[in-house]
Coordinates of C-alpha atoms in Angstrom, one line a residue:
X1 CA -12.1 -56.2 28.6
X2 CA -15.7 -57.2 28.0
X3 CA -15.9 -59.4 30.8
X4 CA -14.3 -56.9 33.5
X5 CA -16.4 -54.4 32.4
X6 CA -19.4 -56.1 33.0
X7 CA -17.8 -58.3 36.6
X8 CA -17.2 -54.1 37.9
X9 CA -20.9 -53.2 36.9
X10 CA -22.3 -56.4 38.3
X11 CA -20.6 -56.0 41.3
X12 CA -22.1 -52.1 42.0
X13 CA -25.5 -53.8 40.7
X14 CA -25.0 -56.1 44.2
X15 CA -23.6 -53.0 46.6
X16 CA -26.2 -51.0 45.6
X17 CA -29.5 -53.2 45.8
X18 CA -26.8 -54.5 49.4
X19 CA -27.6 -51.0 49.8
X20 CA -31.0 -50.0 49.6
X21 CA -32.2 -53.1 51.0
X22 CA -30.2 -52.2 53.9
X23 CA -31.2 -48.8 54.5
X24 CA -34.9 -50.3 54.0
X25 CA -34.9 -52.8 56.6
X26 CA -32.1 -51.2 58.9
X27 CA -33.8 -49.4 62.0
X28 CA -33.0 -47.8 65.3
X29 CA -34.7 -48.2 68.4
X30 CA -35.4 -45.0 70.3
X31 CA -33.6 -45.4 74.1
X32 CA -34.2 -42.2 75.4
X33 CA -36.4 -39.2 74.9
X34 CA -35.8 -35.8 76.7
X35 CA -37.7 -32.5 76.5
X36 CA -36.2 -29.4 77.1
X37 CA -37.8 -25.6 77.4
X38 CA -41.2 -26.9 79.4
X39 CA -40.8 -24.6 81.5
X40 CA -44.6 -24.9 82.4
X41 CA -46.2 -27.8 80.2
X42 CA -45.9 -31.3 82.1
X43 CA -43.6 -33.1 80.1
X44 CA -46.5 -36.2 79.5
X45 CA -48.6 -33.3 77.1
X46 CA -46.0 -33.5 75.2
X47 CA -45.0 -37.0 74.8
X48 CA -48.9 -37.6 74.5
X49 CA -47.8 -36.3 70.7
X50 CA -45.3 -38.3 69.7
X51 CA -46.3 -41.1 67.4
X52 CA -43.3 -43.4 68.9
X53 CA -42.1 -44.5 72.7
X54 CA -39.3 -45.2 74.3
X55 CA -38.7 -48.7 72.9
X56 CA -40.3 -48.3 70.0
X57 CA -38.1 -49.8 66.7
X58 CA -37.9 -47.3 63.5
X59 CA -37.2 -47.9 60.0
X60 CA -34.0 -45.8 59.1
X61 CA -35.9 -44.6 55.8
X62 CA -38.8 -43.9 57.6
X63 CA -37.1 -41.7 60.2
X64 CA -36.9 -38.4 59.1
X65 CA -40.9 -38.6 58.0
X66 CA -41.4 -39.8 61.7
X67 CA -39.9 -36.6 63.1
X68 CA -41.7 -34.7 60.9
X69 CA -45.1 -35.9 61.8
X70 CA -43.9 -35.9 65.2
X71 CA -43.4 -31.7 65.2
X72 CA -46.9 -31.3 63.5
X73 CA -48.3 -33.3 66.3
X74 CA -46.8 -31.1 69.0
X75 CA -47.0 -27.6 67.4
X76 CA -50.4 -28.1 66.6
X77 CA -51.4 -28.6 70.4
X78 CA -51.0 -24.5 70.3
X79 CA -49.2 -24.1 73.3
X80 CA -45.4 -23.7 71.6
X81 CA -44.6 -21.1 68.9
X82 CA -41.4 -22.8 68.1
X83 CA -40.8 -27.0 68.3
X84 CA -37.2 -28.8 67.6
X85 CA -37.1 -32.7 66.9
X86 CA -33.1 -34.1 66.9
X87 CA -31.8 -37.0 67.7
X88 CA -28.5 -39.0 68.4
X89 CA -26.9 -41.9 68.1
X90 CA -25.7 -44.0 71.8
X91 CA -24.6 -46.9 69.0
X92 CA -25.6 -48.2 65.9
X93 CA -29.0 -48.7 66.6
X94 CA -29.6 -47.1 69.8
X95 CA -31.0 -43.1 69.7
X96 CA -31.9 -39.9 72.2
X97 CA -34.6 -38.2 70.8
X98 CA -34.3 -34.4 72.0
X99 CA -37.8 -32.3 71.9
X100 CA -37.0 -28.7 72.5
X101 CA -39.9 -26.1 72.7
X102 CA -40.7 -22.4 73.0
X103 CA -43.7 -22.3 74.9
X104 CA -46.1 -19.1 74.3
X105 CA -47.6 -16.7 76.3
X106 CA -50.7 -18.4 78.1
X107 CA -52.4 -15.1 80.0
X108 CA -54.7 -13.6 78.0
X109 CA -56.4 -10.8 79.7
X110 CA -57.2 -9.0 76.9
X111 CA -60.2 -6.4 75.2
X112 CA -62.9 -7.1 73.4
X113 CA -63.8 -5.7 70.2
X114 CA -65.2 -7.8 67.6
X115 CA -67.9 -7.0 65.1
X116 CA -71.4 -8.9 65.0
X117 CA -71.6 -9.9 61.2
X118 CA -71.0 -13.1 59.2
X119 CA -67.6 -12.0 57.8
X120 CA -65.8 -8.7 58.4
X121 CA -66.3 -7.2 54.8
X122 CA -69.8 -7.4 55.1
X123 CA -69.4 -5.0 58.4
X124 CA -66.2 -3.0 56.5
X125 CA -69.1 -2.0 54.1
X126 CA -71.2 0.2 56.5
X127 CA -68.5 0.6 59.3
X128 CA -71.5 0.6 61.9
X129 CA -70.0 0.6 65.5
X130 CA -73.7 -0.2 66.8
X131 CA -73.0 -3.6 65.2
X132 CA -69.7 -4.0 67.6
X133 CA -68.9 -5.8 70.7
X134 CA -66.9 -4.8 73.3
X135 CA -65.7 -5.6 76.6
X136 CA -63.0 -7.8 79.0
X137 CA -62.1 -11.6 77.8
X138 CA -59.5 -13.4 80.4
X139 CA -58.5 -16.6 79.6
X140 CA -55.7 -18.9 81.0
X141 CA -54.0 -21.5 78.2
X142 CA -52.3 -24.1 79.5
X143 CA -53.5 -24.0 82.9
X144 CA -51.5 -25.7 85.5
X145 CA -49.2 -27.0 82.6
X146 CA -51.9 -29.7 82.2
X147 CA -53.5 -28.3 78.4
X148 CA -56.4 -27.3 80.6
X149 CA -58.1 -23.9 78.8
X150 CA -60.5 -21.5 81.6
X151 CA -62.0 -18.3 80.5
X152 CA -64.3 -15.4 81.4
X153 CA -66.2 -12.8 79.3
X154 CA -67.9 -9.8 80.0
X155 CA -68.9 -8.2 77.0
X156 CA -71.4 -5.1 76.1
X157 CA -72.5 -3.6 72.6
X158 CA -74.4 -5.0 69.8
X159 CA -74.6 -8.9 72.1
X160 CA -74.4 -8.1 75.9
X161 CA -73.1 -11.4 77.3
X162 CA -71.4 -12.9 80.3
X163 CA -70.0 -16.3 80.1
X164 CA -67.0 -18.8 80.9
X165 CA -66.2 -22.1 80.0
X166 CA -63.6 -24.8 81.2
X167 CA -61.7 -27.6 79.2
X168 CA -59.5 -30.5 80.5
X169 CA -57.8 -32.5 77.5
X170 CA -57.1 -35.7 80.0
X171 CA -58.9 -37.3 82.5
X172 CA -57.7 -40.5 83.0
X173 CA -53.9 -42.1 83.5
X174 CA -53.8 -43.4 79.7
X175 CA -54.9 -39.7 78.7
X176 CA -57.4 -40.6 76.3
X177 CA -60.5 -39.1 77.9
X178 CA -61.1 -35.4 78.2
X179 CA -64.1 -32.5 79.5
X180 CA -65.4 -29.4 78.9
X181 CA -68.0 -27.0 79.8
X182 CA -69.6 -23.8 79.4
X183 CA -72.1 -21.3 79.9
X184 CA -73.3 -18.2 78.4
X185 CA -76.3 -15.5 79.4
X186 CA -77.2 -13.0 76.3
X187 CA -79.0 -10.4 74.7
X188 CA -80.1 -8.2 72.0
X189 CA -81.8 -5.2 70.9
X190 CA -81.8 -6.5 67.3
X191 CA -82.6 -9.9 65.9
X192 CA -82.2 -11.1 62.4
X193 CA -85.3 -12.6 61.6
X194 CA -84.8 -12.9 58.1
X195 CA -83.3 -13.0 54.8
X196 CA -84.3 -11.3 51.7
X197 CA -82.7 -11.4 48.5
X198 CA -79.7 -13.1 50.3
X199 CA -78.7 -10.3 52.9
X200 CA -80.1 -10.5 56.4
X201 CA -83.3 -8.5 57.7
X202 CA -83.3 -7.1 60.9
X203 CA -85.8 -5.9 64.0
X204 CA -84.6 -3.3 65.9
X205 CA -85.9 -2.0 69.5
X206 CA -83.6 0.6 71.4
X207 CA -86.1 0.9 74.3
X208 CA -86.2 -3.3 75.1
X209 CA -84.4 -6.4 74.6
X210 CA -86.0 -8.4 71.7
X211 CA -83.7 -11.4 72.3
X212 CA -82.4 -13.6 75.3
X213 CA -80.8 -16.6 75.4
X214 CA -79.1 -18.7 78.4
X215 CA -77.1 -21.1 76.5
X216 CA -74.9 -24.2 78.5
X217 CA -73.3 -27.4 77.5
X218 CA -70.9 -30.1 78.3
X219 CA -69.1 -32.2 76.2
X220 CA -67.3 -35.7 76.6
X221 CA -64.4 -36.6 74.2
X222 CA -62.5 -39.3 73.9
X223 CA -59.1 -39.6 72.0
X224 CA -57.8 -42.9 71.6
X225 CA -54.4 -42.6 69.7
X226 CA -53.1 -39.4 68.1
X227 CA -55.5 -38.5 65.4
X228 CA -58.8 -39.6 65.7
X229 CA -61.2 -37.6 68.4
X230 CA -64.4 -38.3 68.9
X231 CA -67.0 -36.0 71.3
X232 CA -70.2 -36.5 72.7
X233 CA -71.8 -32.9 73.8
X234 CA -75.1 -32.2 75.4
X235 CA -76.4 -28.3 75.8
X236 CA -79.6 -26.8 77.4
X237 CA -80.8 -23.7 75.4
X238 CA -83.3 -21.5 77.1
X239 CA -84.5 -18.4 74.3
X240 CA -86.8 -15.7 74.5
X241 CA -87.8 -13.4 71.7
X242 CA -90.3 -10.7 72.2
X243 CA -93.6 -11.0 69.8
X244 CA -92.9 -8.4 67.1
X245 CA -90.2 -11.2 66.1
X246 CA -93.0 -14.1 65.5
X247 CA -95.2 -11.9 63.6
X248 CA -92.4 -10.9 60.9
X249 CA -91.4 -14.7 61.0
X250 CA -93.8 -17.1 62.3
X251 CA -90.7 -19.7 61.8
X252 CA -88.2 -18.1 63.5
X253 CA -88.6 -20.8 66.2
X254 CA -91.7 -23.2 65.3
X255 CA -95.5 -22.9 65.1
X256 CA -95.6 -19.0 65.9
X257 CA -93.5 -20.0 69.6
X258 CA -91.5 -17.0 70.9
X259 CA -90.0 -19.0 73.6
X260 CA -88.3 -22.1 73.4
X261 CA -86.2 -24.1 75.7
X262 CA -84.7 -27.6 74.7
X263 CA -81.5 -29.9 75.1
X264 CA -79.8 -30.9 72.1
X265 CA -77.3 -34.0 71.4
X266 CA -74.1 -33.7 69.3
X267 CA -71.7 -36.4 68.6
X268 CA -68.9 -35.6 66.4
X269 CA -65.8 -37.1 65.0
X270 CA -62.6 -35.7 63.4
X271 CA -59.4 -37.0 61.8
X272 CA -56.3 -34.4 61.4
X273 CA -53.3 -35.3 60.1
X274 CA -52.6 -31.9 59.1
X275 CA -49.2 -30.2 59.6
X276 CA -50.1 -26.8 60.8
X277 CA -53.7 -26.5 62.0
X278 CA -54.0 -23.0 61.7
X279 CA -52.9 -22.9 58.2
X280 CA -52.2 -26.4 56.4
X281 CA -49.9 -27.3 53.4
X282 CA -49.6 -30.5 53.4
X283 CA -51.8 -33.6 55.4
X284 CA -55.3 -34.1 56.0
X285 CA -58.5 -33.6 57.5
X286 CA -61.9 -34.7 58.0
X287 CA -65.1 -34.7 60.0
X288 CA -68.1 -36.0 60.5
X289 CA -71.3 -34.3 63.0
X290 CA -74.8 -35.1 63.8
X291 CA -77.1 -33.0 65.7
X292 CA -80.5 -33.2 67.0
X293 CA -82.1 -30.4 68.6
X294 CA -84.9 -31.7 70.9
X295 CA -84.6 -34.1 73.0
X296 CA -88.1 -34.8 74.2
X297 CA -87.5 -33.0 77.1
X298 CA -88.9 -29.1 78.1
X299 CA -90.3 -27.9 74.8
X300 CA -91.6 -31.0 72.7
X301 CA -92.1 -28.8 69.4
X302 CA -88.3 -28.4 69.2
X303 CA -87.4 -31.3 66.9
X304 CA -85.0 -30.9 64.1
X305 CA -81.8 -32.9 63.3
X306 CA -78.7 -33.1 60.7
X307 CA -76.2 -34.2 59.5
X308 CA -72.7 -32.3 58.1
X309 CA -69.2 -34.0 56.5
X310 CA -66.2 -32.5 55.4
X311 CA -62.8 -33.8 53.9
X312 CA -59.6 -31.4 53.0
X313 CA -56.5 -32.6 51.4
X314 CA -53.4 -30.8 51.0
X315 CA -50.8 -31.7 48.7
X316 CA -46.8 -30.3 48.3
X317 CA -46.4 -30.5 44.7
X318 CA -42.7 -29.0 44.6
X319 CA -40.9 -27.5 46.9
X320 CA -42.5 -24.3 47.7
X321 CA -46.1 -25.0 45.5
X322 CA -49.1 -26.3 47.1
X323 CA -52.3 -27.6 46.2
X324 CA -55.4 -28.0 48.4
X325 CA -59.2 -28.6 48.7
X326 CA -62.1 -29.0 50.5
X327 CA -65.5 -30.7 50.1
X328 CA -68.6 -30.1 52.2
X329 CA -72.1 -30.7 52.5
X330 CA -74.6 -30.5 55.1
X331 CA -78.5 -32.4 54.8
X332 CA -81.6 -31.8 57.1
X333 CA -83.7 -34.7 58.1
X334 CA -86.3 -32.5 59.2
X335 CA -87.9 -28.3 58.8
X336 CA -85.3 -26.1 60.4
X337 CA -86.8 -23.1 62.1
X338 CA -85.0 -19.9 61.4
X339 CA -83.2 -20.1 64.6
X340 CA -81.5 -23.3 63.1
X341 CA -80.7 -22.7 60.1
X342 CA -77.4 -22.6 58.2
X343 CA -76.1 -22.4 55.2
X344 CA -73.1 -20.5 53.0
X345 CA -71.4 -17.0 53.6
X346 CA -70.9 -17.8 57.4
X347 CA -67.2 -17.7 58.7
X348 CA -65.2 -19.8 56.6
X349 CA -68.3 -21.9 54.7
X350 CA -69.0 -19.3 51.8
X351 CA -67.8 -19.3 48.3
X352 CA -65.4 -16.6 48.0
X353 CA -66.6 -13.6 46.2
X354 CA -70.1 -14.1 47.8
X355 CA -68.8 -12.5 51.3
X356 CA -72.0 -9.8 51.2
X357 CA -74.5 -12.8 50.8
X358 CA -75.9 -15.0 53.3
X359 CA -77.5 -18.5 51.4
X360 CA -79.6 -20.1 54.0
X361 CA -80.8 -23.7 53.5
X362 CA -81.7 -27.2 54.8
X363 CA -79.4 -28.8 52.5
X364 CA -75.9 -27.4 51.0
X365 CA -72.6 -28.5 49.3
X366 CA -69.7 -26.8 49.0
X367 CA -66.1 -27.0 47.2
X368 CA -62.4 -24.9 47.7
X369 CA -59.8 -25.5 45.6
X370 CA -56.8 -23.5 45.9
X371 CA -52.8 -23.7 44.2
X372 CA -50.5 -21.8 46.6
X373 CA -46.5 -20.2 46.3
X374 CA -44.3 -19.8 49.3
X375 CA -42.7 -16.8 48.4
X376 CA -41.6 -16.8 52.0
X377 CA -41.8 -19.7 54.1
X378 CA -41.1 -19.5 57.9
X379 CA -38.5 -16.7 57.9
X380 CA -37.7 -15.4 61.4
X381 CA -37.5 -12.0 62.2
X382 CA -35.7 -11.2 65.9
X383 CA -37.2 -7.8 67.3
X384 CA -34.7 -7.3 70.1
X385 CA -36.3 -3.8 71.0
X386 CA -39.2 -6.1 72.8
X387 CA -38.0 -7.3 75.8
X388 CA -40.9 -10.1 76.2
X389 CA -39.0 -13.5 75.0
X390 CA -42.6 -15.0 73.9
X391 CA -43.3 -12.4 71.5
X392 CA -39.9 -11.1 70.0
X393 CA -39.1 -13.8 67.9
X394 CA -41.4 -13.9 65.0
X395 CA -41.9 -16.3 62.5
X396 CA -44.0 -15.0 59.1
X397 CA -45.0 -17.0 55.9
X398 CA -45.8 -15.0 52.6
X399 CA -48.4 -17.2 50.1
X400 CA -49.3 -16.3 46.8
X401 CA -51.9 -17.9 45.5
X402 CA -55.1 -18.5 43.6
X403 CA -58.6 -20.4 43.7
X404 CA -61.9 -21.8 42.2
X405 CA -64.9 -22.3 45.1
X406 CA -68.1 -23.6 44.0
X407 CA -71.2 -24.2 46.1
X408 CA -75.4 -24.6 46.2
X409 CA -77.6 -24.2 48.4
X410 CA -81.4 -25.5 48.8
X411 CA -85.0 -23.5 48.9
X412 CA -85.1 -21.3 51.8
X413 CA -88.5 -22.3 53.4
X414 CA -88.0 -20.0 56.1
X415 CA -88.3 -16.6 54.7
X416 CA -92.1 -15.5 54.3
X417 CA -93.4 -15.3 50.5
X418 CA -94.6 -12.2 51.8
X419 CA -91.1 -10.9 52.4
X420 CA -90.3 -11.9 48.9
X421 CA -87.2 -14.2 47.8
X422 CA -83.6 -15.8 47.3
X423 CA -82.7 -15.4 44.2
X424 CA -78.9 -17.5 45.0
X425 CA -80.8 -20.7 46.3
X426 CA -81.4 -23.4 43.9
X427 CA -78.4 -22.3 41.7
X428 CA -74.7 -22.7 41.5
X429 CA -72.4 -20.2 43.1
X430 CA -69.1 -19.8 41.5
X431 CA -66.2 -17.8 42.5
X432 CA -62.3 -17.3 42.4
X433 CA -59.5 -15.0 42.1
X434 CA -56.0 -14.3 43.4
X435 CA -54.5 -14.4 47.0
X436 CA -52.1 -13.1 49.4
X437 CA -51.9 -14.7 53.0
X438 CA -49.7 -13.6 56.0
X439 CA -49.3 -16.3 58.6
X440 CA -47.5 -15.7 61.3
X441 CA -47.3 -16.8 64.8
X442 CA -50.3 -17.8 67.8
X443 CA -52.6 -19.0 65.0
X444 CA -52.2 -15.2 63.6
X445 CA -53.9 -15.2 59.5
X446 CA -54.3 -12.4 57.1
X447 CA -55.6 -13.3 53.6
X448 CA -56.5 -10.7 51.2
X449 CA -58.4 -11.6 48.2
X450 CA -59.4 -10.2 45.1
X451 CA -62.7 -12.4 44.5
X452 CA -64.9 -12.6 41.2
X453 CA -68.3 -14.5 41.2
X454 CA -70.8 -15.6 38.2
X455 CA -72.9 -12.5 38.9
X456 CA -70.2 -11.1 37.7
X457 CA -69.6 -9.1 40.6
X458 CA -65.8 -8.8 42.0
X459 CA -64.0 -6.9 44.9
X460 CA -61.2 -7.3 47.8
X461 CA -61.9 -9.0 51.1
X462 CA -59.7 -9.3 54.2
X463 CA -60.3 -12.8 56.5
X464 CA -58.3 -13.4 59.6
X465 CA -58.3 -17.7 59.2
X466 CA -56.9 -20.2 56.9
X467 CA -59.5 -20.5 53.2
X468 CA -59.6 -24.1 54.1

């Protein structure tokens, strides 16, 4: 009985290491692959994603993760709100891979309001419509099926502005090689010259404009495989600021100038392996830019140059939990004018619970951490009372969450001692607190936020992007 016992056991020892050594050297080679629903993208944009070819031999075990990167890859070129990767069998190891896509509404002539301020809570505070922009934006996605991205803008209000820009993904035959350009013509009857214990000082002139700027640039990029971009760009800024500016800041430009005009150089490089771009649970992404403003040319006083780096990870712990965070840090070589200057509580690059503050400095770092809950994760709702096929099928995502940011910020050097001080430079910013986002489709964010920060100060704040 002893002996049988152990001959059975033995031999499901043999068919199951048979087994698994079967399924992890087995593989399929992929025959055929057909897109359907491109009813205006060329059908190379989208095979530009895929991270096999026809011929191409995969690993059984490694299929279903192939798929999977290959939806990220195609979703996140924003022009579908809905992607399908399936695939069948011709024989044992020849497939048809089937891509089917939704493609989204790529007119977009639409109204401009938009408020002038470095988050919306800091404008929500004062609800000050002479801080608002409005006017006409028109912009084509996806133009002539090719990716290609043109745009015009008309705006009035707080920045009057006219500009348009062009971008064509693929150049050449092997599409690795892509173009842009733009060009913008603004100004202001209000300049913020200055900062003062960490909010913004302004000039104000109804009766003149105490700002102009023409502002173009082109930009080269080249994208060798799936993942890895890299972009050369090189703009002309011409900038005008009326006197009264240079006498409350003397280096608001450099050496007491109230005109500057200059060309600057920008090469950059990113990696993204995330799986939603817009709002990421699970992949990563990093980046990599140097800038230098001056190039010898025009104005030789402009000279200033830095560097800035960035890495976020996002894990799937269990299904449904998420964890994710972000490093970043930005260093000078060189003064930065006013003008120039960056630092935290711009956009995204701000601790949160810091939202009213701006942190100006040559030299910052900056960390996000954040553990996230699906409570619901892609549910789609059908709104058959809209008759517009690209906008009545709606997916939405419910997150729960909660985070830790930390960040610091060097001197300000720009802000006169006569002005007075920064009291958050030099010193660690902490914040945290709980989270709800809303992501639904076109890139569409809502995160509300109940923030505390180590001056122990706390509150709720609305942002329209992914925290990180």
């Amino acid at each position: 009985m002893f002996f049988k016992t152990l001959a059975f056991f033995s031999f499901l020892f043999v068919l199951l290491n048979n087994s698994i050594a079967q399924d992890s050297t087995s593989y399929v080679i992929v025959n055929e692959i057909k897109v359907i629903g491109n009813k205006n993208t060329r059908e190379h944009i989208i095979v530009r994603e895929l991270p096999f070819k026809l011929g191409d031999t995969i690993f059984v075990n490694k299929l279903v993760e192939t798929f999977e990167r290959a939806h990220s890859n195609i979703f996140n070129t924003s022009l579908f709100n809905f992607v399908t990767i399936e695939h069948a069998y011709f024989n044992d190891i020849y497939i048809s891979v089937v891509i089917t896509v939704e493609e989204r509404w790529y007119w977009w002539p639409l109204p401009i309001f938009e408020v002038q301020e470095t988050n919306f809570n800091t404008w929500w505070q004062t609800r000050n419509f002479d801080r608002a922009n409005y006017g006409m934006f028109v912009v084509k996605e996806n133009f002539r099926g090719r990716k290609e991205r043109i745009a015009f803008k008309v705006q009035a209000g707080y920045t009057e502005q006219v500009g348009f820009s062009y971008s064509i993904p693929y150049l050449n035959q092997k599409q690795t090689q892509g173009l842009s350009i733009s060009y913008s013509y603004s100004r202001n009857r209000e300049v913020n010259f200055a900062t003062l214990d960490n909010k913004r000082l302004f000039y104000k002139d109804e009766n003149r404009y105490l700002k102009k700027e023409i502002y173009t640039k082109a930009t080269y990029e080249f994208r060798p495989k799936l993942y890895n971009n890299h972009s050369l760009q090189i703009s002309y800024t011409n900038l005008d600021v009326v006197d009264s500016v240079v006498f409350y800041n003397a280096d608001y430009l450099n050496n007491n100038q109230s005109n500057a005009e200059f060309l600057s150089l920008t090469y950059y490089l990113k990696r993204d392996k995330r799986n939603n771009k817009a709002y990421a649970t699970k992949g990563y992404f990093y980046d990599f830019q140097f800038t230098q403003n001056g190039l010898g040319v025009f104005d030789k006083d402009i000279n200033n140059s830095f560097f800035a780096i960035s890495y976020r990870k996002y894990l799937q712990l269990h299904p449904r939990v998420y964890l994710s965070g972000l490093v970043k840090g930005k260093t000078s070589i060189n003064k930065q004018p006013f003008y120039f200057l960056g630092g935290l509580g711009y956009e995204n690059a701000l601790v949160r619970g810091y939202e009213y503050y701006v942190v100006n400095g040559e030299h910052y770092g900056l960390f996000k951490t954040q553990l996230r809950y699906g409570l619901v994760e892609n549910k789609i709702f059908k709104m058959n009372w809209l008759p517009f096929s690209k906008f009545n099928k709606v997916p939405l995502s419910i997150y729960l969450g909660t985070y830790f940011d930390g960040g610091y910020v060097s001197e300000n050097k720009t802000t006169p001692i006569a002005i007075g001080t920064n009291f958050l430079n030099e010193k660690w910013l902490f914040g945290g607190g709980a989270s709800i986002d809303l992501v639904s489709y076109y890139d569409i964010v809502f995160r509300f936020e109940y923030s505390f920060n180590n001056l122990n100060e706390q509150g709720l704040f609305i942002h329209f992007i992914a925290p990180l």
